[in-house]
mmCIF file of N, CA and C in Angstrom:
data_model
loop_
_atom_site.group_PDB
_atom_site.id
_atom_site.type_symbol
_atom_site.label_atom_id
_atom_site.label_comp_id
_atom_site.label_asym_id
_atom_site.label_seq_id
_atom_site.Cartn_x
_atom_site.Cartn_y
_atom_site.Cartn_z
ATOM 1 N N MET A 1 25.176 31.058 4.015
ATOM 2 C CA MET A 1 25.132 29.643 3.691
ATOM 3 C C MET A 1 26.020 29.412 2.481
ATOM 4 N N LYS A 2 26.802 28.368 2.539
ATOM 5 C CA LYS A 2 27.693 28.022 1.436
ATOM 6 C C LYS A 2 27.539 26.541 1.125
ATOM 7 N N ALA A 3 27.875 26.174 -0.114
ATOM 8 C CA ALA A 3 27.841 24.773 -0.540
ATOM 9 C C ALA A 3 28.825 24.620 -1.691
ATOM 10 N N ASN A 4 29.051 23.373 -2.095
ATOM 11 C CA ASN A 4 29.968 23.070 -3.182
ATOM 12 C C ASN A 4 29.406 21.899 -3.969
ATOM 13 N N VAL A 5 29.590 21.933 -5.276
ATOM 14 C CA VAL A 5 29.190 20.824 -6.144
ATOM 15 C C VAL A 5 30.412 20.390 -6.939
ATOM 16 N N SER A 6 30.689 19.063 -6.924
ATOM 17 C CA SER A 6 31.834 18.511 -7.659
ATOM 18 C C SER A 6 31.357 17.450 -8.634
ATOM 19 N N TRP A 7 31.902 17.499 -9.819
ATOM 20 C CA TRP A 7 31.562 16.531 -10.866
ATOM 21 C C TRP A 7 32.116 15.168 -10.490
ATOM 22 N N LEU A 8 31.269 14.132 -10.590
ATOM 23 C CA LEU A 8 31.699 12.764 -10.334
ATOM 24 C C LEU A 8 32.039 12.067 -11.639
ATOM 25 N N GLU A 9 31.025 11.915 -12.505
ATOM 26 C CA GLU A 9 31.189 11.316 -13.841
ATOM 27 C C GLU A 9 29.893 11.508 -14.596
ATOM 28 N N GLY A 10 29.957 11.393 -15.910
ATOM 29 C CA GLY A 10 28.747 11.577 -16.711
ATOM 30 C C GLY A 10 28.102 12.900 -16.375
ATOM 31 N N MET A 11 26.849 12.851 -15.952
ATOM 32 C CA MET A 11 26.143 14.051 -15.516
ATOM 33 C C MET A 11 25.856 14.014 -14.018
ATOM 34 N N ALA A 12 26.616 13.197 -13.280
ATOM 35 C CA ALA A 12 26.450 13.061 -11.832
ATOM 36 C C ALA A 12 27.400 13.993 -11.092
ATOM 37 N N PHE A 13 26.869 14.610 -10.052
ATOM 38 C CA PHE A 13 27.623 15.538 -9.228
ATOM 39 C C PHE A 13 27.355 15.242 -7.763
ATOM 40 N N GLU A 14 28.341 15.517 -6.919
ATOM 41 C CA GLU A 14 28.142 15.405 -5.488
ATOM 42 C C GLU A 14 28.087 16.807 -4.904
ATOM 43 N N GLY A 15 27.008 17.067 -4.200
ATOM 44 C CA GLY A 15 26.865 18.339 -3.513
ATOM 45 C C GLY A 15 27.256 18.177 -2.060
ATOM 46 N N LYS A 16 27.991 19.153 -1.538
ATOM 47 C CA LYS A 16 28.392 19.156 -0.129
ATOM 48 C C LYS A 16 27.913 20.462 0.484
ATOM 49 N N THR A 17 27.238 20.331 1.621
ATOM 50 C CA THR A 17 26.728 21.515 2.297
ATOM 51 C C THR A 17 27.714 22.007 3.336
ATOM 52 N N GLU A 18 27.548 23.242 3.711
ATOM 53 C CA GLU A 18 28.378 23.851 4.744
ATOM 54 C C GLU A 18 28.262 23.079 6.062
ATOM 55 N N SER A 19 27.099 22.448 6.277
ATOM 56 C CA SER A 19 26.889 21.693 7.515
ATOM 57 C C SER A 19 27.479 20.289 7.457
ATOM 58 N N GLY A 20 28.122 19.939 6.313
ATOM 59 C CA GLY A 20 28.824 18.670 6.215
ATOM 60 C C GLY A 20 28.052 17.529 5.574
ATOM 61 N N HIS A 21 26.853 17.787 5.067
ATOM 62 C CA HIS A 21 26.072 16.736 4.424
ATOM 63 C C HIS A 21 26.418 16.628 2.944
ATOM 64 N N LYS A 22 26.247 15.424 2.405
ATOM 65 C CA LYS A 22 26.528 15.175 1.001
ATOM 66 C C LYS A 22 25.295 14.586 0.331
ATOM 67 N N VAL A 23 25.107 14.926 -0.941
ATOM 68 C CA VAL A 23 24.019 14.371 -1.733
ATOM 69 C C VAL A 23 24.489 14.280 -3.187
ATOM 70 N N VAL A 24 24.097 13.207 -3.850
ATOM 71 C CA VAL A 24 24.427 13.042 -5.265
ATOM 72 C C VAL A 24 23.220 13.463 -6.083
ATOM 73 N N LEU A 25 23.474 14.206 -7.145
ATOM 74 C CA LEU A 25 22.448 14.602 -8.113
ATOM 75 C C LEU A 25 22.910 14.153 -9.480
ATOM 76 N N ASP A 26 21.958 13.784 -10.341
ATOM 77 C CA ASP A 26 22.326 13.276 -11.665
ATOM 78 C C ASP A 26 21.405 13.865 -12.717
ATOM 79 N N GLY A 27 21.998 14.538 -13.684
ATOM 80 C CA GLY A 27 21.245 15.148 -14.774
ATOM 81 C C GLY A 27 20.967 14.209 -15.926
ATOM 82 N N SER A 28 21.438 12.966 -15.862
ATOM 83 C CA SER A 28 21.142 11.983 -16.908
ATOM 84 C C SER A 28 19.665 11.616 -16.833
ATOM 85 N N ASN A 29 19.162 11.092 -17.928
ATOM 86 C CA ASN A 29 17.756 10.689 -17.928
ATOM 87 C C ASN A 29 17.620 9.277 -18.444
ATOM 88 N N PRO A 30 17.363 8.258 -17.630
ATOM 89 C CA PRO A 30 17.293 8.348 -16.165
ATOM 90 C C PRO A 30 18.685 8.299 -15.578
ATOM 91 N N GLY A 31 18.818 8.896 -14.437
ATOM 92 C CA GLY A 31 20.115 8.932 -13.785
ATOM 93 C C GLY A 31 20.212 7.939 -12.647
ATOM 94 N N THR A 32 21.325 7.990 -11.958
ATOM 95 C CA THR A 32 21.554 7.108 -10.813
ATOM 96 C C THR A 32 21.157 7.774 -9.495
ATOM 97 N N ALA A 33 20.717 9.017 -9.559
ATOM 98 C CA ALA A 33 20.316 9.788 -8.387
ATOM 99 C C ALA A 33 19.255 10.796 -8.841
ATOM 100 N N PRO A 34 18.609 11.478 -7.901
ATOM 101 C CA PRO A 34 17.619 12.479 -8.299
ATOM 102 C C PRO A 34 18.245 13.570 -9.161
ATOM 103 N N SER A 35 17.437 14.092 -10.083
ATOM 104 C CA SER A 35 17.882 15.215 -10.910
ATOM 105 C C SER A 35 17.748 16.505 -10.106
ATOM 106 N N PRO A 36 18.389 17.577 -10.552
ATOM 107 C CA PRO A 36 18.217 18.853 -9.855
ATOM 108 C C PRO A 36 16.749 19.286 -9.763
ATOM 109 N N MET A 37 15.961 19.064 -10.807
ATOM 110 C CA MET A 37 14.544 19.446 -10.765
ATOM 111 C C MET A 37 13.760 18.577 -9.788
ATOM 112 N N GLU A 38 14.101 17.292 -9.703
ATOM 113 C CA GLU A 38 13.455 16.427 -8.712
ATOM 114 C C GLU A 38 13.801 16.896 -7.300
ATOM 115 N N MET A 39 15.027 17.337 -7.110
ATOM 116 C CA MET A 39 15.442 17.832 -5.792
ATOM 117 C C MET A 39 14.677 19.103 -5.417
ATOM 118 N N VAL A 40 14.367 19.939 -6.400
ATOM 119 C CA VAL A 40 13.560 21.132 -6.120
ATOM 120 C C VAL A 40 12.189 20.715 -5.586
ATOM 121 N N LEU A 41 11.566 19.732 -6.243
ATOM 122 C CA LEU A 41 10.263 19.247 -5.766
ATOM 123 C C LEU A 41 10.366 18.661 -4.368
ATOM 124 N N LEU A 42 11.380 17.810 -4.157
ATOM 125 C CA LEU A 42 11.559 17.203 -2.841
ATOM 126 C C LEU A 42 11.814 18.269 -1.773
ATOM 127 N N SER A 43 12.571 19.291 -2.131
ATOM 128 C CA SER A 43 12.863 20.364 -1.180
ATOM 129 C C SER A 43 11.606 21.146 -0.816
ATOM 130 N N ALA A 44 10.784 21.460 -1.796
ATOM 131 C CA ALA A 44 9.541 22.196 -1.520
ATOM 132 C C ALA A 44 8.616 21.375 -0.630
ATOM 133 N N ALA A 45 8.468 20.091 -0.939
ATOM 134 C CA ALA A 45 7.586 19.232 -0.153
ATOM 135 C C ALA A 45 8.125 19.021 1.258
ATOM 136 N N THR A 46 9.424 18.809 1.383
ATOM 137 C CA THR A 46 10.011 18.593 2.701
ATOM 138 C C THR A 46 9.921 19.842 3.556
ATOM 139 N N CYS A 47 10.213 20.984 2.978
ATOM 140 C CA CYS A 47 10.132 22.251 3.698
ATOM 141 C C CYS A 47 8.719 22.449 4.247
ATOM 142 N N SER A 48 7.721 22.222 3.417
ATOM 143 C CA SER A 48 6.331 22.367 3.854
ATOM 144 C C SER A 48 5.952 21.321 4.890
ATOM 145 N N ALA A 49 6.415 20.092 4.701
ATOM 146 C CA ALA A 49 6.094 19.016 5.647
ATOM 147 C C ALA A 49 6.691 19.297 7.024
ATOM 148 N N ILE A 50 7.893 19.846 7.067
ATOM 149 C CA ILE A 50 8.510 20.222 8.343
ATOM 150 C C ILE A 50 7.615 21.222 9.078
ATOM 151 N N ASP A 51 7.127 22.221 8.339
ATOM 152 C CA ASP A 51 6.226 23.209 8.938
ATOM 153 C C ASP A 51 4.963 22.551 9.466
ATOM 154 N N VAL A 52 4.353 21.697 8.660
ATOM 155 C CA VAL A 52 3.090 21.063 9.037
ATOM 156 C C VAL A 52 3.273 20.209 10.288
ATOM 157 N N VAL A 53 4.329 19.403 10.320
ATOM 158 C CA VAL A 53 4.589 18.569 11.504
ATOM 159 C C VAL A 53 4.793 19.452 12.732
ATOM 160 N N SER A 54 5.595 20.486 12.603
ATOM 161 C CA SER A 54 5.880 21.373 13.728
ATOM 162 C C SER A 54 4.611 22.045 14.250
ATOM 163 N N ILE A 55 3.792 22.552 13.359
ATOM 164 C CA ILE A 55 2.559 23.240 13.752
ATOM 165 C C ILE A 55 1.580 22.262 14.396
ATOM 166 N N LEU A 56 1.448 21.067 13.828
ATOM 167 C CA LEU A 56 0.532 20.076 14.397
ATOM 168 C C LEU A 56 1.016 19.591 15.762
ATOM 169 N N GLU A 57 2.324 19.442 15.931
ATOM 170 C CA GLU A 57 2.849 19.050 17.242
ATOM 171 C C GLU A 57 2.580 20.132 18.284
ATOM 172 N N LYS A 58 2.760 21.386 17.902
ATOM 173 C CA LYS A 58 2.475 22.492 18.829
ATOM 174 C C LYS A 58 0.995 22.549 19.189
ATOM 175 N N ALA A 59 0.142 22.097 18.266
ATOM 176 C CA ALA A 59 -1.303 22.056 18.518
ATOM 177 C C ALA A 59 -1.706 20.785 19.260
ATOM 178 N N ARG A 60 -0.710 19.991 19.651
ATOM 179 C CA ARG A 60 -0.917 18.753 20.407
ATOM 180 C C ARG A 60 -1.803 17.744 19.684
ATOM 181 N N GLN A 61 -1.603 17.673 18.365
ATOM 182 C CA GLN A 61 -2.318 16.681 17.571
ATOM 183 C C GLN A 61 -1.535 15.370 17.617
ATOM 184 N N SER A 62 -2.257 14.273 17.667
ATOM 185 C CA SER A 62 -1.621 12.951 17.766
ATOM 186 C C SER A 62 -1.284 12.437 16.363
ATOM 187 N N VAL A 63 -0.215 12.996 15.799
ATOM 188 C CA VAL A 63 0.204 12.668 14.435
ATOM 189 C C VAL A 63 1.260 11.573 14.480
ATOM 190 N N LYS A 64 1.074 10.537 13.685
ATOM 191 C CA LYS A 64 2.028 9.426 13.617
ATOM 192 C C LYS A 64 2.857 9.458 12.338
ATOM 193 N N ASN A 65 2.310 10.067 11.280
ATOM 194 C CA ASN A 65 3.045 10.120 10.018
ATOM 195 C C ASN A 65 2.520 11.266 9.162
ATOM 196 N N VAL A 66 3.422 11.859 8.395
ATOM 197 C CA VAL A 66 3.041 12.866 7.397
ATOM 198 C C VAL A 66 3.789 12.531 6.121
ATOM 199 N N GLU A 67 3.040 12.411 5.045
ATOM 200 C CA GLU A 67 3.609 12.209 3.710
ATOM 201 C C GLU A 67 3.119 13.330 2.819
ATOM 202 N N VAL A 68 3.864 13.611 1.771
ATOM 203 C CA VAL A 68 3.432 14.610 0.801
ATOM 204 C C VAL A 68 3.566 14.004 -0.590
ATOM 205 N N ASP A 69 2.440 13.890 -1.285
ATOM 206 C CA ASP A 69 2.457 13.497 -2.692
ATOM 207 C C ASP A 69 2.603 14.764 -3.514
ATOM 208 N N ILE A 70 3.493 14.724 -4.494
ATOM 209 C CA ILE A 70 3.812 15.909 -5.287
ATOM 210 C C ILE A 70 3.442 15.643 -6.744
ATOM 211 N N ASP A 71 2.652 16.531 -7.323
ATOM 212 C CA ASP A 71 2.350 16.490 -8.751
ATOM 213 C C ASP A 71 2.819 17.806 -9.346
ATOM 214 N N ALA A 72 3.611 17.730 -10.402
ATOM 215 C CA ALA A 72 4.145 18.950 -10.997
ATOM 216 C C ALA A 72 4.031 18.905 -12.511
ATOM 217 N N GLU A 73 3.907 20.086 -13.086
ATOM 218 C CA GLU A 73 3.916 20.239 -14.540
ATOM 219 C C GLU A 73 5.068 21.164 -14.896
ATOM 220 N N ARG A 74 5.683 20.862 -16.048
ATOM 221 C CA ARG A 74 6.801 21.674 -16.528
ATOM 222 C C ARG A 74 6.473 22.274 -17.882
ATOM 223 N N ALA A 75 7.135 23.361 -18.207
ATOM 224 C CA ALA A 75 6.979 23.995 -19.515
ATOM 225 C C ALA A 75 7.434 23.031 -20.600
ATOM 226 N N GLU A 76 6.843 23.142 -21.768
ATOM 227 C CA GLU A 76 7.174 22.265 -22.892
ATOM 228 C C GLU A 76 8.537 22.587 -23.505
ATOM 229 N N THR A 77 8.952 23.849 -23.410
ATOM 230 C CA THR A 77 10.186 24.271 -24.066
ATOM 231 C C THR A 77 11.248 24.658 -23.037
ATOM 232 N N VAL A 78 12.484 24.668 -23.483
ATOM 233 C CA VAL A 78 13.625 25.020 -22.645
ATOM 234 C C VAL A 78 13.577 26.511 -22.338
ATOM 235 N N PRO A 79 13.800 26.935 -21.135
ATOM 236 C CA PRO A 79 14.073 26.105 -19.969
ATOM 237 C C PRO A 79 12.765 25.487 -19.469
ATOM 238 N N LYS A 80 12.789 24.216 -19.183
ATOM 239 C CA LYS A 80 11.578 23.496 -18.786
ATOM 240 C C LYS A 80 11.303 23.696 -17.296
ATOM 241 N N VAL A 81 10.946 24.934 -16.977
ATOM 242 C CA VAL A 81 10.677 25.297 -15.589
ATOM 243 C C VAL A 81 9.363 24.683 -15.120
ATOM 244 N N PHE A 82 9.188 24.588 -13.827
ATOM 245 C CA PHE A 82 7.898 24.159 -13.303
ATOM 246 C C PHE A 82 6.885 25.264 -13.533
ATOM 247 N N THR A 83 5.704 24.870 -13.966
ATOM 248 C CA THR A 83 4.611 25.828 -14.138
ATOM 249 C C THR A 83 3.550 25.635 -13.062
ATOM 250 N N LYS A 84 3.394 24.401 -12.595
ATOM 251 C CA LYS A 84 2.428 24.093 -11.543
ATOM 252 C C LYS A 84 3.005 23.026 -10.616
ATOM 253 N N ILE A 85 2.761 23.199 -9.331
ATOM 254 C CA ILE A 85 3.126 22.190 -8.339
ATOM 255 C C ILE A 85 1.939 22.045 -7.393
ATOM 256 N N HIS A 86 1.514 20.804 -7.194
ATOM 257 C CA HIS A 86 0.449 20.542 -6.223
ATOM 258 C C HIS A 86 0.993 19.600 -5.153
ATOM 259 N N LEU A 87 0.831 20.007 -3.893
ATOM 260 C CA LEU A 87 1.269 19.207 -2.764
ATOM 261 C C LEU A 87 0.043 18.671 -2.035
ATOM 262 N N THR A 88 -0.031 17.350 -1.892
ATOM 263 C CA THR A 88 -1.105 16.721 -1.128
ATOM 264 C C THR A 88 -0.500 16.147 0.150
ATOM 265 N N PHE A 89 -0.903 16.688 1.272
ATOM 266 C CA PHE A 89 -0.409 16.243 2.576
ATOM 267 C C PHE A 89 -1.302 15.112 3.068
ATOM 268 N N ILE A 90 -0.708 13.990 3.413
ATOM 269 C CA ILE A 90 -1.431 12.850 3.963
ATOM 270 C C ILE A 90 -0.982 12.712 5.408
ATOM 271 N N VAL A 91 -1.878 13.077 6.316
ATOM 272 C CA VAL A 91 -1.576 13.100 7.740
ATOM 273 C C VAL A 91 -2.247 11.891 8.390
ATOM 274 N N THR A 92 -1.459 11.053 9.020
ATOM 275 C CA THR A 92 -1.964 9.865 9.700
ATOM 276 C C THR A 92 -1.848 10.070 11.203
ATOM 277 N N GLY A 93 -2.939 9.777 11.906
ATOM 278 C CA GLY A 93 -2.905 9.924 13.350
ATOM 279 C C GLY A 93 -4.224 9.540 13.979
ATOM 280 N N LYS A 94 -4.343 9.843 15.256
ATOM 281 C CA LYS A 94 -5.553 9.515 16.020
ATOM 282 C C LYS A 94 -6.268 10.814 16.388
ATOM 283 N N ASP A 95 -7.516 10.929 15.963
ATOM 284 C CA ASP A 95 -8.355 12.097 16.251
ATOM 285 C C ASP A 95 -7.696 13.410 15.813
ATOM 286 N N VAL A 96 -7.059 13.392 14.651
ATOM 287 C CA VAL A 96 -6.421 14.606 14.129
ATOM 288 C C VAL A 96 -7.516 15.529 13.578
ATOM 289 N N SER A 97 -7.476 16.769 13.994
ATOM 290 C CA SER A 97 -8.476 17.753 13.599
ATOM 291 C C SER A 97 -8.204 18.277 12.184
ATOM 292 N N ALA A 98 -9.228 18.216 11.335
ATOM 293 C CA ALA A 98 -9.108 18.753 9.975
ATOM 294 C C ALA A 98 -8.817 20.250 10.014
ATOM 295 N N ASN A 99 -9.408 20.955 10.980
ATOM 296 C CA ASN A 99 -9.153 22.393 11.097
ATOM 297 C C ASN A 99 -7.689 22.672 11.397
ATOM 298 N N HIS A 100 -7.083 21.859 12.251
ATOM 299 C CA HIS A 100 -5.673 22.044 12.575
ATOM 300 C C HIS A 100 -4.786 21.740 11.361
ATOM 301 N N VAL A 101 -5.116 20.690 10.615
ATOM 302 C CA VAL A 101 -4.318 20.343 9.428
ATOM 303 C C VAL A 101 -4.455 21.440 8.381
ATOM 304 N N GLU A 102 -5.668 21.889 8.137
ATOM 305 C CA GLU A 102 -5.889 22.957 7.158
ATOM 306 C C GLU A 102 -5.096 24.208 7.539
ATOM 307 N N ARG A 103 -5.113 24.560 8.815
ATOM 308 C CA ARG A 103 -4.375 25.730 9.298
ATOM 309 C C ARG A 103 -2.883 25.541 9.123
ATOM 310 N N ALA A 104 -2.371 24.348 9.455
ATOM 311 C CA ALA A 104 -0.934 24.079 9.332
ATOM 312 C C ALA A 104 -0.477 24.186 7.876
ATOM 313 N N VAL A 105 -1.255 23.614 6.966
ATOM 314 C CA VAL A 105 -0.912 23.674 5.539
ATOM 315 C C VAL A 105 -0.948 25.125 5.052
ATOM 316 N N ARG A 106 -1.967 25.870 5.468
ATOM 317 C CA ARG A 106 -2.102 27.271 5.053
ATOM 318 C C ARG A 106 -0.948 28.119 5.583
ATOM 319 N N LEU A 107 -0.599 27.928 6.866
ATOM 320 C CA LEU A 107 0.513 28.696 7.434
ATOM 321 C C LEU A 107 1.831 28.387 6.734
ATOM 322 N N SER A 108 2.043 27.123 6.421
ATOM 323 C CA SER A 108 3.258 26.761 5.699
ATOM 324 C C SER A 108 3.298 27.467 4.348
ATOM 325 N N ALA A 109 2.183 27.398 3.633
ATOM 326 C CA ALA A 109 2.119 27.981 2.287
ATOM 327 C C ALA A 109 2.229 29.499 2.307
ATOM 328 N N ASP A 110 1.542 30.134 3.256
ATOM 329 C CA ASP A 110 1.451 31.595 3.260
ATOM 330 C C ASP A 110 2.594 32.294 3.984
ATOM 331 N N LYS A 111 3.248 31.564 4.917
ATOM 332 C CA LYS A 111 4.175 32.275 5.782
ATOM 333 C C LYS A 111 5.541 31.617 5.978
ATOM 334 N N TYR A 112 5.583 30.300 6.166
ATOM 335 C CA TYR A 112 6.790 29.679 6.680
ATOM 336 C C TYR A 112 7.714 28.995 5.682
ATOM 337 N N CYS A 113 7.196 28.332 4.677
ATOM 338 C CA CYS A 113 8.055 27.518 3.807
ATOM 339 C C CYS A 113 8.855 28.398 2.850
ATOM 340 N N SER A 114 10.122 28.579 3.155
ATOM 341 C CA SER A 114 10.968 29.463 2.346
ATOM 342 C C SER A 114 11.164 28.939 0.933
ATOM 343 N N VAL A 115 11.204 27.633 0.753
ATOM 344 C CA VAL A 115 11.376 27.079 -0.600
ATOM 345 C C VAL A 115 10.152 27.403 -1.459
ATOM 346 N N ALA A 116 8.966 27.141 -0.928
ATOM 347 C CA ALA A 116 7.746 27.428 -1.681
ATOM 348 C C ALA A 116 7.588 28.930 -1.925
ATOM 349 N N LYS A 117 7.926 29.746 -0.927
ATOM 350 C CA LYS A 117 7.818 31.197 -1.097
ATOM 351 C C LYS A 117 8.741 31.678 -2.218
ATOM 352 N N MET A 118 9.901 31.064 -2.327
ATOM 353 C CA MET A 118 10.845 31.417 -3.381
ATOM 354 C C MET A 118 10.289 31.046 -4.753
ATOM 355 N N LEU A 119 9.631 29.890 -4.828
ATOM 356 C CA LEU A 119 9.115 29.397 -6.101
ATOM 357 C C LEU A 119 7.826 30.080 -6.550
ATOM 358 N N GLU A 120 7.005 30.539 -5.594
ATOM 359 C CA GLU A 120 5.653 30.991 -5.926
ATOM 360 C C GLU A 120 5.612 32.212 -6.850
ATOM 361 N N ALA A 121 6.715 32.935 -6.977
ATOM 362 C CA ALA A 121 6.738 34.079 -7.890
ATOM 363 C C ALA A 121 6.590 33.641 -9.339
ATOM 364 N N SER A 122 6.984 32.400 -9.646
ATOM 365 C CA SER A 122 6.925 31.949 -11.039
ATOM 366 C C SER A 122 6.180 30.637 -11.235
ATOM 367 N N VAL A 123 5.744 30.003 -10.129
ATOM 368 C CA VAL A 123 5.085 28.706 -10.221
ATOM 369 C C VAL A 123 3.752 28.776 -9.484
ATOM 370 N N GLU A 124 2.713 28.226 -10.099
ATOM 371 C CA GLU A 124 1.422 28.122 -9.425
ATOM 372 C C GLU A 124 1.492 26.934 -8.458
ATOM 373 N N ILE A 125 1.442 27.222 -7.159
ATOM 374 C CA ILE A 125 1.549 26.175 -6.144
ATOM 375 C C ILE A 125 0.207 26.038 -5.439
ATOM 376 N N SER A 126 -0.295 24.807 -5.381
ATOM 377 C CA SER A 126 -1.556 24.544 -4.695
ATOM 378 C C SER A 126 -1.352 23.422 -3.686
ATOM 379 N N HIS A 127 -2.311 23.312 -2.774
ATOM 380 C CA HIS A 127 -2.204 22.369 -1.666
ATOM 381 C C HIS A 127 -3.539 21.701 -1.398
ATOM 382 N N SER A 128 -3.481 20.491 -0.903
ATOM 383 C CA SER A 128 -4.652 19.809 -0.379
ATOM 384 C C SER A 128 -4.171 18.870 0.715
ATOM 385 N N PHE A 129 -5.129 18.275 1.435
ATOM 386 C CA PHE A 129 -4.729 17.339 2.483
ATOM 387 C C PHE A 129 -5.791 16.275 2.659
ATOM 388 N N GLU A 130 -5.365 15.175 3.232
ATOM 389 C CA GLU A 130 -6.280 14.142 3.667
ATOM 390 C C GLU A 130 -5.768 13.619 5.003
ATOM 391 N N ILE A 131 -6.692 13.102 5.783
ATOM 392 C CA ILE A 131 -6.352 12.581 7.103
ATOM 393 C C ILE A 131 -6.694 11.101 7.128
ATOM 394 N N LYS A 132 -5.737 10.304 7.579
ATOM 395 C CA LYS A 132 -5.947 8.860 7.754
ATOM 396 C C LYS A 132 -5.991 8.565 9.248
ATOM 397 N N GLU A 133 -7.102 8.039 9.679
ATOM 398 C CA GLU A 133 -7.301 7.718 11.092
ATOM 399 C C GLU A 133 -6.671 6.361 11.410
ATOM 400 N N ILE A 134 -5.991 6.284 12.551
ATOM 401 C CA ILE A 134 -5.464 4.985 12.988
ATOM 402 C C ILE A 134 -6.129 4.570 14.287
#
């Protein structure tokens, strides 16, 4: 996998992926785009959400939406790394089984989400879920 980052202006950069996608990141506070640390959180949550959706679909659960609320804590001193990340999965659907959601979240955390697996060596990552019936 390859990528490239080019400086735009100020602390803004455009990232280009090998697959041809572009994203702007901004290290200003506040910036005009997500910061690199915000992108790490979004990446961890998205990676896990992809797993959860895939597992629930394979289990034939009637899922209409999945959201992930992310709460994170950072170290007080530089480098201000993440020390804790909590992901709350909000699964909306009809007759969605709590056992299936719990299993999907656990499998993502323990086995499938490469972003979270990469982070867990230095960050305490926890998970919870809620189900919204429609």
